[in-house]
Amino acid sequence: MRFRCGHGAQDDEAHLIGRSCPLCMLIAETQRSRGELLRRASPPQRTRLMMETRIGAEYEWRCDRGHDRYRATVAEQLTGTGCGKCRANAHAPAALRDAGVAFMNPGLRTRTSMTEQKLRMLLGERIRLHHRVNAVRVARAFFGRTEVWPDIIVPQLRIAIEYDDPGRSRRAHVWLKEASDLEKDEALGEVGWRVIRVRAGGLGPLGPTSVVCSRLTSEVADEVIAMMRRIRGDASVDAIVLPIVDPALFHDDSVC
């Protein structure tokens, strides 16, 4: 078989599959590149890795931190913490102490859709949003890192809000991406966080804290706030709710 990405069999008579190979799909999901994999692979195996299509294929890798070389599958290399020493460090007391802390990663570059911005605006009209955090430390490795990047973070409640829709391709947040979404939710749950997922565009619920909608409206934002109350209680949410301003207070009787 030969895939659309060009990997796989090189025979002109090979069956052509009109999608990228499984490895290229996982590389895209984890926001990595094949070049990054090639730099980490043991030099004698790089030629084979250039055309690899299987995420379960095992290779020898070089640790970025200078530890011993180790063997792992391509999937483990893309989603794990690296060699045995790196895995041990990820579970060290100092790392576990920081798990669950929301912080600002100044080097983080993520794309934000107009709909995600609208959801942030609608929620910002209802509760005080913290704009100086964009990541949460977790106790496990998630796509090779011990941090996750929710769309919206409410550190006062330890709640993360994600907006999911299938996008123009109708492939986002389905199949492999849905599995990674669930793993992300589990990683946050392990450190005391809860995730509310707004699922639009025909996507079904991903768990008991999903808010399913056809499109993003003010009513959806109200439902997210109601879900926060069910998760953390009225008193906790009331502490960050913005006061409702009566428009009549701004009416000037002197102006006709």
mmCIF file of C-alpha atoms in Angstrom, residues 84-221:
data_model
loop_
_atom_site.group_PDB
_atom_site.id
_atom_site.type_symbol
_atom_site.label_atom_id
_atom_site.label_comp_id
_atom_site.label_asym_id
_atom_site.label_seq_id
_atom_site.Cartn_x
_atom_site.Cartn_y
_atom_site.Cartn_z
ATOM 1 C CA GLY A 84 13.588 5.060 31.748
ATOM 2 C CA LYS A 85 15.418 7.798 33.657
ATOM 3 C CA CYS A 86 13.125 10.470 32.180
ATOM 4 C CA ARG A 87 10.058 8.432 33.151
ATOM 5 C CA ALA A 88 11.364 8.130 36.710
ATOM 6 C CA ASN A 89 11.948 11.879 36.875
ATOM 7 C CA ALA A 90 8.369 12.527 35.731
ATOM 8 C CA HIS A 91 7.119 10.692 38.843
ATOM 9 C CA ALA A 92 9.639 12.190 41.260
ATOM 10 C CA PRO A 93 8.252 13.991 44.364
ATOM 11 C CA ALA A 94 9.143 17.434 42.995
ATOM 12 C CA ALA A 95 7.269 16.779 39.744
ATOM 13 C CA LEU A 96 4.242 15.369 41.552
ATOM 14 C CA ARG A 97 4.146 18.383 43.881
ATOM 15 C CA ASP A 98 3.666 20.691 40.890
ATOM 16 C CA ALA A 99 0.965 18.526 39.310
ATOM 17 C CA GLY A 100 -2.339 20.356 39.006
ATOM 18 C CA VAL A 101 -0.785 23.835 39.027
ATOM 19 C CA ALA A 102 -1.994 26.228 36.327
ATOM 20 C CA PHE A 103 0.740 28.434 34.905
ATOM 21 C CA MET A 104 1.757 30.632 31.968
ATOM 22 C CA ASN A 105 3.903 28.973 29.310
ATOM 23 C CA PRO A 106 5.259 32.000 27.415
ATOM 24 C CA GLY A 107 6.541 29.883 24.531
ATOM 25 C CA LEU A 108 3.215 28.201 23.849
ATOM 26 C CA ARG A 109 1.873 28.754 20.340
ATOM 27 C CA THR A 110 -1.583 27.346 19.737
ATOM 28 C CA ARG A 111 -4.168 28.294 17.173
ATOM 29 C CA THR A 112 -7.446 29.667 18.515
ATOM 30 C CA SER A 113 -10.559 29.560 16.356
ATOM 31 C CA MET A 114 -13.102 32.357 16.163
ATOM 32 C CA THR A 115 -15.633 30.114 17.894
ATOM 33 C CA GLU A 116 -13.274 29.467 20.805
ATOM 34 C CA GLN A 117 -12.749 33.213 21.112
ATOM 35 C CA LYS A 118 -16.528 33.702 21.134
ATOM 36 C CA LEU A 119 -16.914 31.114 23.908
ATOM 37 C CA ARG A 120 -14.241 32.887 25.947
ATOM 38 C CA MET A 121 -16.034 36.215 25.406
ATOM 39 C CA LEU A 122 -19.424 34.787 26.443
ATOM 40 C CA LEU A 123 -17.968 33.228 29.583
ATOM 41 C CA GLY A 124 -15.979 36.412 30.319
ATOM 42 C CA GLU A 125 -19.282 38.267 30.495
ATOM 43 C CA ARG A 126 -20.455 35.922 33.241
ATOM 44 C CA ILE A 127 -17.416 34.985 35.352
ATOM 45 C CA ARG A 128 -13.939 36.338 36.068
ATOM 46 C CA LEU A 129 -11.563 34.554 33.735
ATOM 47 C CA HIS A 130 -7.865 34.293 34.539
ATOM 48 C CA HIS A 131 -5.883 35.532 31.518
ATOM 49 C CA ARG A 132 -2.386 34.831 32.876
ATOM 50 C CA VAL A 133 -2.459 31.045 32.604
ATOM 51 C CA ASN A 134 -2.526 28.852 29.522
ATOM 52 C CA ALA A 135 -1.302 25.446 30.745
ATOM 53 C CA VAL A 136 -1.796 22.936 33.576
ATOM 54 C CA ARG A 137 0.872 20.561 34.868
ATOM 55 C CA VAL A 138 -0.146 16.897 34.971
ATOM 56 C CA ALA A 139 1.396 13.858 36.643
ATOM 57 C CA ARG A 140 1.597 11.728 33.509
ATOM 58 C CA ALA A 141 3.160 12.314 30.114
ATOM 59 C CA PHE A 142 0.699 13.643 27.556
ATOM 60 C CA PHE A 143 2.153 13.623 24.031
ATOM 61 C CA GLY A 144 5.636 13.692 25.494
ATOM 62 C CA ARG A 145 5.032 16.579 27.905
ATOM 63 C CA THR A 146 3.905 16.834 31.526
ATOM 64 C CA GLU A 147 1.539 19.702 30.780
ATOM 65 C CA VAL A 148 -1.720 20.171 28.885
ATOM 66 C CA TRP A 149 -3.166 23.260 27.215
ATOM 67 C CA PRO A 150 -6.948 23.565 27.655
ATOM 68 C CA ASP A 151 -8.851 26.119 25.568
ATOM 69 C CA ILE A 152 -10.073 27.980 28.672
ATOM 70 C CA ILE A 153 -8.728 27.580 32.211
ATOM 71 C CA VAL A 154 -10.632 28.497 35.371
ATOM 72 C CA PRO A 155 -7.952 27.913 38.042
ATOM 73 C CA GLN A 156 -10.164 29.164 40.879
ATOM 74 C CA LEU A 157 -12.408 26.116 40.329
ATOM 75 C CA ARG A 158 -9.842 23.763 38.828
ATOM 76 C CA ILE A 159 -12.058 23.473 35.768
ATOM 77 C CA ALA A 160 -10.879 23.370 32.159
ATOM 78 C CA ILE A 161 -13.221 24.137 29.272
ATOM 79 C CA GLU A 162 -12.695 22.685 25.802
ATOM 80 C CA TYR A 163 -14.548 23.525 22.603
ATOM 81 C CA ASP A 164 -14.833 20.618 20.128
ATOM 82 C CA ASP A 165 -16.233 20.583 16.611
ATOM 83 C CA PRO A 166 -15.301 18.458 13.578
ATOM 84 C CA GLY A 167 -14.110 21.497 11.596
ATOM 85 C CA ARG A 168 -14.229 21.891 7.844
ATOM 86 C CA SER A 169 -12.549 18.543 7.316
ATOM 87 C CA ARG A 170 -15.187 16.822 9.516
ATOM 88 C CA ARG A 171 -12.276 14.848 11.014
ATOM 89 C CA ALA A 172 -11.303 16.929 14.053
ATOM 90 C CA HIS A 173 -12.140 15.476 17.482
ATOM 91 C CA VAL A 174 -13.054 12.076 16.051
ATOM 92 C CA TRP A 175 -11.187 8.744 15.920
ATOM 93 C CA LEU A 176 -7.610 9.229 17.172
ATOM 94 C CA LYS A 177 -8.311 12.787 18.320
ATOM 95 C CA GLU A 178 -11.301 11.676 20.391
ATOM 96 C CA ALA A 179 -9.091 9.126 22.136
ATOM 97 C CA SER A 180 -6.481 11.795 22.882
ATOM 98 C CA ASP A 181 -9.252 14.103 24.193
ATOM 99 C CA LEU A 182 -10.311 11.392 26.641
ATOM 100 C CA GLU A 183 -6.700 10.822 27.708
ATOM 101 C CA LYS A 184 -6.297 14.560 28.276
ATOM 102 C CA ASP A 185 -9.430 14.585 30.455
ATOM 103 C CA GLU A 186 -8.088 11.642 32.458
ATOM 104 C CA ALA A 187 -4.705 13.338 32.941
ATOM 105 C CA LEU A 188 -6.443 16.451 34.301
ATOM 106 C CA GLY A 189 -8.772 14.343 36.454
ATOM 107 C CA GLU A 190 -5.787 12.645 38.105
ATOM 108 C CA VAL A 191 -4.581 16.017 39.442
ATOM 109 C CA GLY A 192 -7.966 17.198 40.698
ATOM 110 C CA TRP A 193 -9.263 19.055 37.641
ATOM 111 C CA ARG A 194 -12.580 18.563 35.830
ATOM 112 C CA VAL A 195 -13.152 19.173 32.136
ATOM 113 C CA ILE A 196 -16.300 20.614 30.568
ATOM 114 C CA ARG A 197 -16.451 19.922 26.840
ATOM 115 C CA VAL A 198 -18.693 21.996 24.580
ATOM 116 C CA ARG A 199 -19.423 19.592 21.717
ATOM 117 C CA ALA A 200 -20.791 21.184 18.551
ATOM 118 C CA GLY A 201 -21.186 20.408 14.866
ATOM 119 C CA GLY A 202 -22.896 17.054 15.353
ATOM 120 C CA LEU A 203 -20.446 15.638 17.911
ATOM 121 C CA GLY A 204 -22.020 13.590 20.674
ATOM 122 C CA PRO A 205 -21.171 13.810 24.381
ATOM 123 C CA LEU A 206 -17.755 12.593 25.458
ATOM 124 C CA GLY A 207 -18.693 12.201 29.119
ATOM 125 C CA PRO A 208 -21.118 13.336 31.827
ATOM 126 C CA THR A 209 -19.739 16.902 31.775
ATOM 127 C CA SER A 210 -20.220 17.449 28.034
ATOM 128 C CA VAL A 211 -22.468 20.254 26.778
ATOM 129 C CA VAL A 212 -23.830 19.322 23.344
ATOM 130 C CA CYS A 213 -25.072 22.071 21.042
ATOM 131 C CA SER A 214 -25.707 22.762 17.366
ATOM 132 C CA ARG A 215 -24.036 26.187 17.541
ATOM 133 C CA LEU A 216 -22.520 28.473 20.142
ATOM 134 C CA THR A 217 -25.045 30.795 21.808
ATOM 135 C CA SER A 218 -25.519 32.665 25.072
ATOM 136 C CA GLU A 219 -27.669 29.774 26.278
ATOM 137 C CA VAL A 220 -24.728 27.417 25.811
ATOM 138 C CA ALA A 221 -22.536 29.680 27.978
#
